[in-house]
């Protein structure tokens, strides 16, 4: 059945203002229907606006024709929409990633670099970012992967990009760990602490680096997810997790410790190192837009900018690896 929404319900789902919904309708970007004197938006009209009904499911980015790149796969969740309106430009590089701040940092440099193209952000987790790159629905995938098992990052990437000749551009290293209140009042130090009856946990969604690290550690230590209060409660970003811990909606969760700079009331408990990579097909390397990205990431100014994120190590920034 085709669901019908009010403007306020659409605003709530997209996490925007109600007036913005009316502006989208007025500009013709979002279709709506009148029921009496009221505007209503159908599920199909909302999906059309979000690009969830591609016109040509067989089109490919392999030829690097940077026009009409609108056939991005639909990555949605009942709990939250993971799409944004990223096709305001008629051409550009589509980068899939969950790391909004790093994408913005990269975009701020590349947009002033000769040969660059607009960078359009498709927000999706690490697993889906690789999936999108494999099916040629994005040009680049920016992923963060834990190194609790040193062989994991490259084995995982190769498993999801079978047969692809891929380049991995190293952006930075950082620490993954528990977010806890300042002073760690509940003395949370290890995965086994999540099984305590006095601990409430908030998880991240399947396919995110944080969730993969947690599940790896639980399996390694023989711990059951059924004994963790809150394991099934998922959030979609480091910021939402930090806000939840800061406002005492839970005692802890796992995230990128470099994101805690904006939360003086929180501290991190390190669990495992992680690395951030920018991945793209090796065949694209000679294109001016990708040369602009390589020049940007290897620049001193880009590296110094990354160091503003607390705990980010840039010793390997700009290192290029063939997979």
Short mmCIF file of C-alpha atoms in Angstrom, two decimals:
data_model
loop_
_atom_site.label_atom_id
_atom_site.label_comp_id
_atom_site.label_asym_id
_atom_site.label_seq_id
_atom_site.Cartn_x
_atom_site.Cartn_y
_atom_site.Cartn_z
CA UNK A 1 0.00 0.00 0.00
CA UNK A 2 1.30 3.47 -0.92
CA UNK A 3 1.65 5.41 2.34
CA UNK A 4 0.52 9.03 2.55
CA UNK A 5 2.34 11.65 4.64
CA UNK A 6 1.68 15.18 5.83
CA UNK A 7 4.33 17.85 5.27
CA UNK A 8 5.28 17.62 8.95
CA UNK A 9 5.71 13.84 8.75
CA UNK A 10 7.99 14.23 5.72
CA UNK A 11 9.96 16.91 7.59
CA UNK A 12 10.37 14.55 10.54
CA UNK A 13 11.59 11.70 8.34
CA UNK A 14 14.07 13.89 6.45
CA UNK A 15 15.09 15.76 9.61
CA UNK A 16 14.39 19.15 8.05
CA UNK A 17 11.99 22.00 8.78
CA UNK A 18 8.36 21.88 7.67
CA UNK A 19 8.88 25.14 5.76
CA UNK A 20 11.69 23.47 3.80
CA UNK A 21 9.25 20.77 2.69
CA UNK A 22 6.89 23.46 1.39
CA UNK A 23 9.80 25.15 -0.42
CA UNK A 24 10.71 21.85 -2.10
CA UNK A 25 7.09 21.44 -3.24
CA UNK A 26 6.92 25.03 -4.47
CA UNK A 27 10.10 24.57 -6.54
CA UNK A 28 8.73 21.35 -8.03
CA UNK A 29 11.50 19.20 -6.58
CA UNK A 30 9.10 17.25 -4.36
CA UNK A 31 5.74 16.29 -5.85
CA UNK A 32 2.61 16.55 -3.69
CA UNK A 33 -1.14 16.18 -4.06
CA UNK A 34 -4.00 18.24 -2.69
CA UNK A 35 -6.62 16.52 -0.56
CA UNK A 36 -9.21 19.23 -0.04
CA UNK A 37 -7.15 22.18 1.13
CA UNK A 38 -4.34 20.05 2.55
CA UNK A 39 -1.11 18.94 0.88
CA UNK A 40 -0.23 15.27 1.09
CA UNK A 41 2.90 13.43 -0.11
CA UNK A 42 2.75 9.77 -1.12
CA UNK A 43 5.51 7.26 -0.43
CA UNK A 44 6.17 7.05 -4.18
CA UNK A 45 6.49 10.84 -4.46
CA UNK A 46 8.92 10.85 -1.52
CA UNK A 47 10.91 7.97 -3.02
CA UNK A 48 11.07 9.79 -6.37
CA UNK A 49 12.48 12.87 -4.66
CA UNK A 50 15.10 10.77 -2.84
CA UNK A 51 16.08 9.03 -6.05
CA UNK A 52 14.90 5.60 -4.95
CA UNK A 53 13.34 4.84 -8.36
CA UNK A 54 16.25 5.12 -10.86
CA UNK A 55 15.29 5.52 -14.47
CA UNK A 56 18.04 3.32 -15.82
CA UNK A 57 19.20 0.53 -13.54
CA UNK A 58 21.79 -0.62 -16.06
CA UNK A 59 23.81 2.57 -16.40
CA UNK A 60 27.43 2.41 -15.25
CA UNK A 61 30.13 4.79 -14.06
CA UNK A 62 32.94 2.67 -15.43
CA UNK A 63 33.46 5.00 -18.39
CA UNK A 64 33.72 8.04 -16.12
CA UNK A 65 30.97 9.94 -17.89
CA UNK A 66 30.24 12.35 -15.08
CA UNK A 67 26.81 13.40 -16.27
CA UNK A 68 23.52 11.81 -15.32
CA UNK A 69 24.98 9.90 -12.38
CA UNK A 70 21.59 9.54 -10.72
CA UNK A 71 21.21 5.77 -10.50
CA UNK A 72 22.48 5.40 -6.94
CA UNK A 73 21.15 2.28 -5.19
CA UNK A 74 18.60 2.78 -2.44
CA UNK A 75 20.07 2.33 1.02
CA UNK A 76 17.21 2.88 3.43
CA UNK A 77 16.32 1.71 6.90
CA UNK A 78 13.00 1.60 8.73
CA UNK A 79 14.61 3.52 11.58
CA UNK A 80 16.13 6.33 9.52
CA UNK A 81 16.69 7.55 5.97
CA UNK A 82 20.32 7.42 4.91
CA UNK A 83 19.91 9.45 1.76
CA UNK A 84 20.47 13.17 1.25
CA UNK A 85 19.73 15.37 -1.70
CA UNK A 86 23.20 15.04 -3.26
CA UNK A 87 22.31 15.59 -6.90
CA UNK A 88 22.12 19.37 -6.95
CA UNK A 89 24.82 19.32 -9.61
CA UNK A 90 24.46 17.82 -13.07
CA UNK A 91 27.91 16.24 -12.88
CA UNK A 92 30.40 15.28 -10.24
CA UNK A 93 32.15 12.57 -8.31
CA UNK A 94 29.92 10.54 -6.03
CA UNK A 95 31.61 9.56 -2.79
CA UNK A 96 29.91 7.09 -0.49
CA UNK A 97 30.83 7.30 3.19
CA UNK A 98 29.55 7.60 6.72
CA UNK A 99 32.33 10.02 7.68
CA UNK A 100 30.63 13.36 7.02
CA UNK A 101 33.28 15.56 8.65
CA UNK A 102 36.14 13.97 6.68
CA UNK A 103 34.18 14.15 3.42
CA UNK A 104 33.62 17.86 4.04
CA UNK A 105 37.31 18.32 4.86
CA UNK A 106 38.27 16.60 1.61
CA UNK A 107 35.66 18.49 -0.39
CA UNK A 108 36.82 21.86 0.95
CA UNK A 109 40.28 21.24 -0.51
CA UNK A 110 39.40 19.54 -3.80
CA UNK A 111 36.90 22.22 -4.84
CA UNK A 112 39.76 24.72 -5.20
CA UNK A 113 42.15 22.27 -6.89
CA UNK A 114 42.69 22.39 -10.64
CA UNK A 115 40.99 19.57 -12.52
CA UNK A 116 38.57 18.73 -9.73
CA UNK A 117 34.87 17.98 -10.07
CA UNK A 118 32.06 18.59 -7.54
CA UNK A 119 32.01 15.91 -4.88
CA UNK A 120 28.54 14.61 -4.09
CA UNK A 121 28.16 12.78 -0.78
CA UNK A 122 26.03 9.64 -0.61
CA UNK A 123 25.73 8.88 3.09
CA UNK A 124 26.01 5.15 3.82
CA UNK A 125 27.99 2.93 6.15
CA UNK A 126 31.29 1.21 5.43
CA UNK A 127 29.82 -2.08 4.17
CA UNK A 128 27.34 -0.38 1.84
CA UNK A 129 29.98 2.08 0.62
CA UNK A 130 32.09 -0.82 -0.66
CA UNK A 131 28.99 -2.48 -2.09
CA UNK A 132 28.15 0.73 -3.97
CA UNK A 133 31.68 1.00 -5.35
CA UNK A 134 31.62 -2.62 -6.53
CA UNK A 135 28.35 -2.12 -8.42
CA UNK A 136 29.68 1.09 -10.00
CA UNK A 137 27.11 3.29 -8.32
CA UNK A 138 29.73 5.58 -6.80
CA UNK A 139 33.17 6.73 -7.87
CA UNK A 140 34.84 6.60 -4.46
CA UNK A 141 34.27 4.89 -1.12
CA UNK A 142 35.66 6.43 2.05
CA UNK A 143 35.66 3.73 4.71
CA UNK A 144 36.90 3.32 8.27
CA UNK A 145 37.90 -0.20 9.34
CA UNK A 146 39.19 -1.53 12.64
CA UNK A 147 42.52 -3.31 13.00
CA UNK A 148 41.75 -5.48 16.03
CA UNK A 149 42.70 -8.23 13.60
CA UNK A 150 45.61 -6.77 11.56
CA UNK A 151 44.59 -8.72 8.45
CA UNK A 152 40.95 -7.59 8.60
CA UNK A 153 40.92 -4.29 6.68
CA UNK A 154 42.44 -5.49 3.42
CA UNK A 155 40.83 -8.93 3.55
CA UNK A 156 37.43 -7.33 4.11
CA UNK A 157 37.90 -4.84 1.27
CA UNK A 158 39.05 -7.52 -1.15
CA UNK A 159 36.14 -9.77 -0.16
CA UNK A 160 33.62 -7.05 -1.07
CA UNK A 161 35.47 -5.92 -4.20
CA UNK A 162 36.29 -9.28 -5.81
CA UNK A 163 38.16 -9.04 -9.08
CA UNK A 164 38.48 -5.26 -8.92
CA UNK A 165 41.81 -3.56 -9.47
CA UNK A 166 41.46 -1.04 -6.67
CA UNK A 167 43.59 1.70 -5.15
CA UNK A 168 43.46 2.40 -1.41
CA UNK A 169 44.54 5.90 -0.43
CA UNK A 170 45.41 6.03 3.27
CA UNK A 171 43.88 9.05 5.01
CA UNK A 172 44.61 8.54 8.70
CA UNK A 173 44.81 6.18 11.67
CA UNK A 174 42.78 6.56 14.86
CA UNK A 175 41.43 4.71 17.89
CA UNK A 176 38.05 3.04 18.27
CA UNK A 177 36.64 2.65 21.76
CA UNK A 178 33.90 3.13 24.30
CA UNK A 179 32.25 6.52 24.77
CA UNK A 180 31.71 7.02 28.53
CA UNK A 181 30.94 9.89 30.89
CA UNK A 182 33.91 11.91 32.15
CA UNK A 183 35.71 10.00 34.87
CA UNK A 184 34.22 6.71 33.66
CA UNK A 185 31.93 6.43 36.72
CA UNK A 186 30.82 2.89 35.84
CA UNK A 187 34.38 1.69 35.23
CA UNK A 188 33.71 0.36 31.72
CA UNK A 189 36.97 -1.02 30.35
CA UNK A 190 36.33 -4.12 28.23
CA UNK A 191 33.61 -5.83 26.16
CA UNK A 192 32.74 -8.14 29.07
CA UNK A 193 31.57 -5.06 31.02
CA UNK A 194 28.69 -4.67 28.55
CA UNK A 195 27.16 -7.86 29.99
CA UNK A 196 26.83 -6.32 33.47
CA UNK A 197 23.28 -5.74 34.68
CA UNK A 198 24.01 -2.10 35.55
CA UNK A 199 25.21 -1.17 32.05
CA UNK A 200 22.98 0.11 29.24
CA UNK A 201 24.56 -0.01 25.80
CA UNK A 202 23.73 1.72 22.48
CA UNK A 203 24.80 -0.06 19.30
CA UNK A 204 25.59 1.09 15.78
CA UNK A 205 23.89 -0.30 12.68
CA UNK A 206 25.06 -3.41 10.86
CA UNK A 207 27.74 -2.66 8.30
CA UNK A 208 29.35 0.17 10.26
CA UNK A 209 32.94 -0.09 11.44
CA UNK A 210 31.82 0.22 15.06
CA UNK A 211 29.37 -2.67 14.78
CA UNK A 212 31.94 -4.87 13.03
CA UNK A 213 34.49 -4.19 15.79
CA UNK A 214 31.99 -4.95 18.54
CA UNK A 215 30.83 -8.21 16.95
CA UNK A 216 34.44 -9.26 16.34
CA UNK A 217 35.38 -8.68 19.99
CA UNK A 218 32.26 -10.40 21.33
CA UNK A 219 32.89 -13.47 19.18
CA UNK A 220 36.57 -13.51 20.10
CA UNK A 221 35.78 -13.45 23.82
CA UNK A 222 32.82 -15.82 23.61
CA UNK A 223 30.27 -13.26 24.84
CA UNK A 224 26.57 -13.52 23.99
CA UNK A 225 24.76 -10.51 22.51
CA UNK A 226 21.63 -11.56 24.42
CA UNK A 227 23.34 -10.59 27.67
CA UNK A 228 23.92 -6.98 26.55
CA UNK A 229 21.16 -4.55 27.45
CA UNK A 230 20.60 -2.29 24.43
CA UNK A 231 22.45 -4.37 21.82
CA UNK A 232 19.47 -4.14 19.45
CA UNK A 233 19.13 -0.35 19.80
CA UNK A 234 20.96 1.20 16.83
CA UNK A 235 22.21 4.69 16.04
CA UNK A 236 23.59 5.90 12.70
CA UNK A 237 26.45 8.24 13.56
CA UNK A 238 29.22 9.04 16.03
CA UNK A 239 27.49 12.32 16.88
CA UNK A 240 24.15 10.72 17.71
CA UNK A 241 25.95 8.20 19.91
CA UNK A 242 27.94 10.88 21.72
CA UNK A 243 24.77 12.91 22.29
CA UNK A 244 23.02 9.87 23.72
CA UNK A 245 25.83 9.14 26.19
CA UNK A 246 26.17 12.82 27.13
CA UNK A 247 22.44 13.08 27.88
CA UNK A 248 22.54 9.81 29.87
CA UNK A 249 20.24 7.83 27.58
CA UNK A 250 22.80 5.04 27.85
CA UNK A 251 26.05 4.34 29.68
CA UNK A 252 28.24 3.58 26.69
CA UNK A 253 28.63 2.77 23.00
CA UNK A 254 31.51 2.23 20.56
CA UNK A 255 32.72 5.02 18.29
CA UNK A 256 35.64 6.90 16.78
CA UNK A 257 37.44 8.50 19.75
CA UNK A 258 38.61 11.32 17.49
CA UNK A 259 35.02 12.59 17.39
CA UNK A 260 34.90 13.37 21.13
CA UNK A 261 36.57 16.78 20.87
CA UNK A 262 33.16 18.49 20.86
CA UNK A 263 32.03 16.63 24.00
CA UNK A 264 34.09 17.70 27.05
CA UNK A 265 31.67 15.80 29.31
CA UNK A 266 32.75 12.52 27.70
CA UNK A 267 35.95 10.51 27.47
CA UNK A 268 37.10 7.53 25.47
CA UNK A 269 38.24 4.05 26.48
CA UNK A 270 40.46 2.68 23.67
CA UNK A 271 39.60 -0.78 22.31
CA UNK A 272 41.35 -1.14 18.95
CA UNK A 273 43.20 0.87 16.30
CA UNK A 274 41.47 1.70 13.03
CA UNK A 275 42.38 3.17 9.65
CA UNK A 276 40.52 5.33 7.16
CA UNK A 277 40.89 4.69 3.42
CA UNK A 278 39.68 6.34 0.25
CA UNK A 279 39.06 3.61 -2.36
CA UNK A 280 38.56 3.91 -6.11
CA UNK A 281 39.19 1.84 -9.28
CA UNK A 282 42.81 1.94 -10.41
CA UNK A 283 41.64 2.66 -13.97
CA UNK A 284 40.41 6.08 -12.82
CA UNK A 285 43.77 7.23 -11.47
CA UNK A 286 44.80 9.16 -14.59
CA UNK A 287 41.59 11.18 -14.73
CA UNK A 288 42.17 14.85 -13.74
CA UNK A 289 39.52 14.67 -11.00
CA UNK A 290 41.29 11.78 -9.30
CA UNK A 291 44.67 13.40 -9.79
CA UNK A 292 43.24 16.42 -7.96
CA UNK A 293 42.24 14.16 -5.05
CA UNK A 294 45.66 12.49 -4.92
CA UNK A 295 47.37 15.89 -4.94
CA UNK A 296 45.06 17.14 -2.23
CA UNK A 297 45.53 14.22 0.17
CA UNK A 298 49.31 14.28 -0.22
CA UNK A 299 49.47 18.01 0.55
CA UNK A 300 50.80 19.35 3.83
CA UNK A 301 47.78 21.61 4.34
CA UNK A 302 45.36 18.67 4.07
CA UNK A 303 47.41 16.65 6.55
CA UNK A 304 47.56 19.51 9.04
CA UNK A 305 43.81 19.94 8.72
CA UNK A 306 43.26 16.28 9.65
CA UNK A 307 45.28 16.76 12.82
CA UNK A 308 42.57 19.09 14.13
CA UNK A 309 40.55 15.91 14.73
CA UNK A 310 41.73 14.79 18.14
CA UNK A 311 43.71 11.56 18.04
CA UNK A 312 44.06 11.29 14.25
CA UNK A 313 47.52 10.12 13.16
CA UNK A 314 48.67 11.32 9.74
CA UNK A 315 51.99 9.43 9.50
CA UNK A 316 50.68 7.37 6.56
CA UNK A 317 48.43 10.01 5.00
CA UNK A 318 48.73 9.98 1.22
CA UNK A 319 50.13 6.43 1.03
CA UNK A 320 48.70 4.66 -2.01
CA UNK A 321 48.26 0.88 -2.06
CA UNK A 322 47.17 -1.41 -4.89
CA UNK A 323 44.69 -4.13 -3.90
#
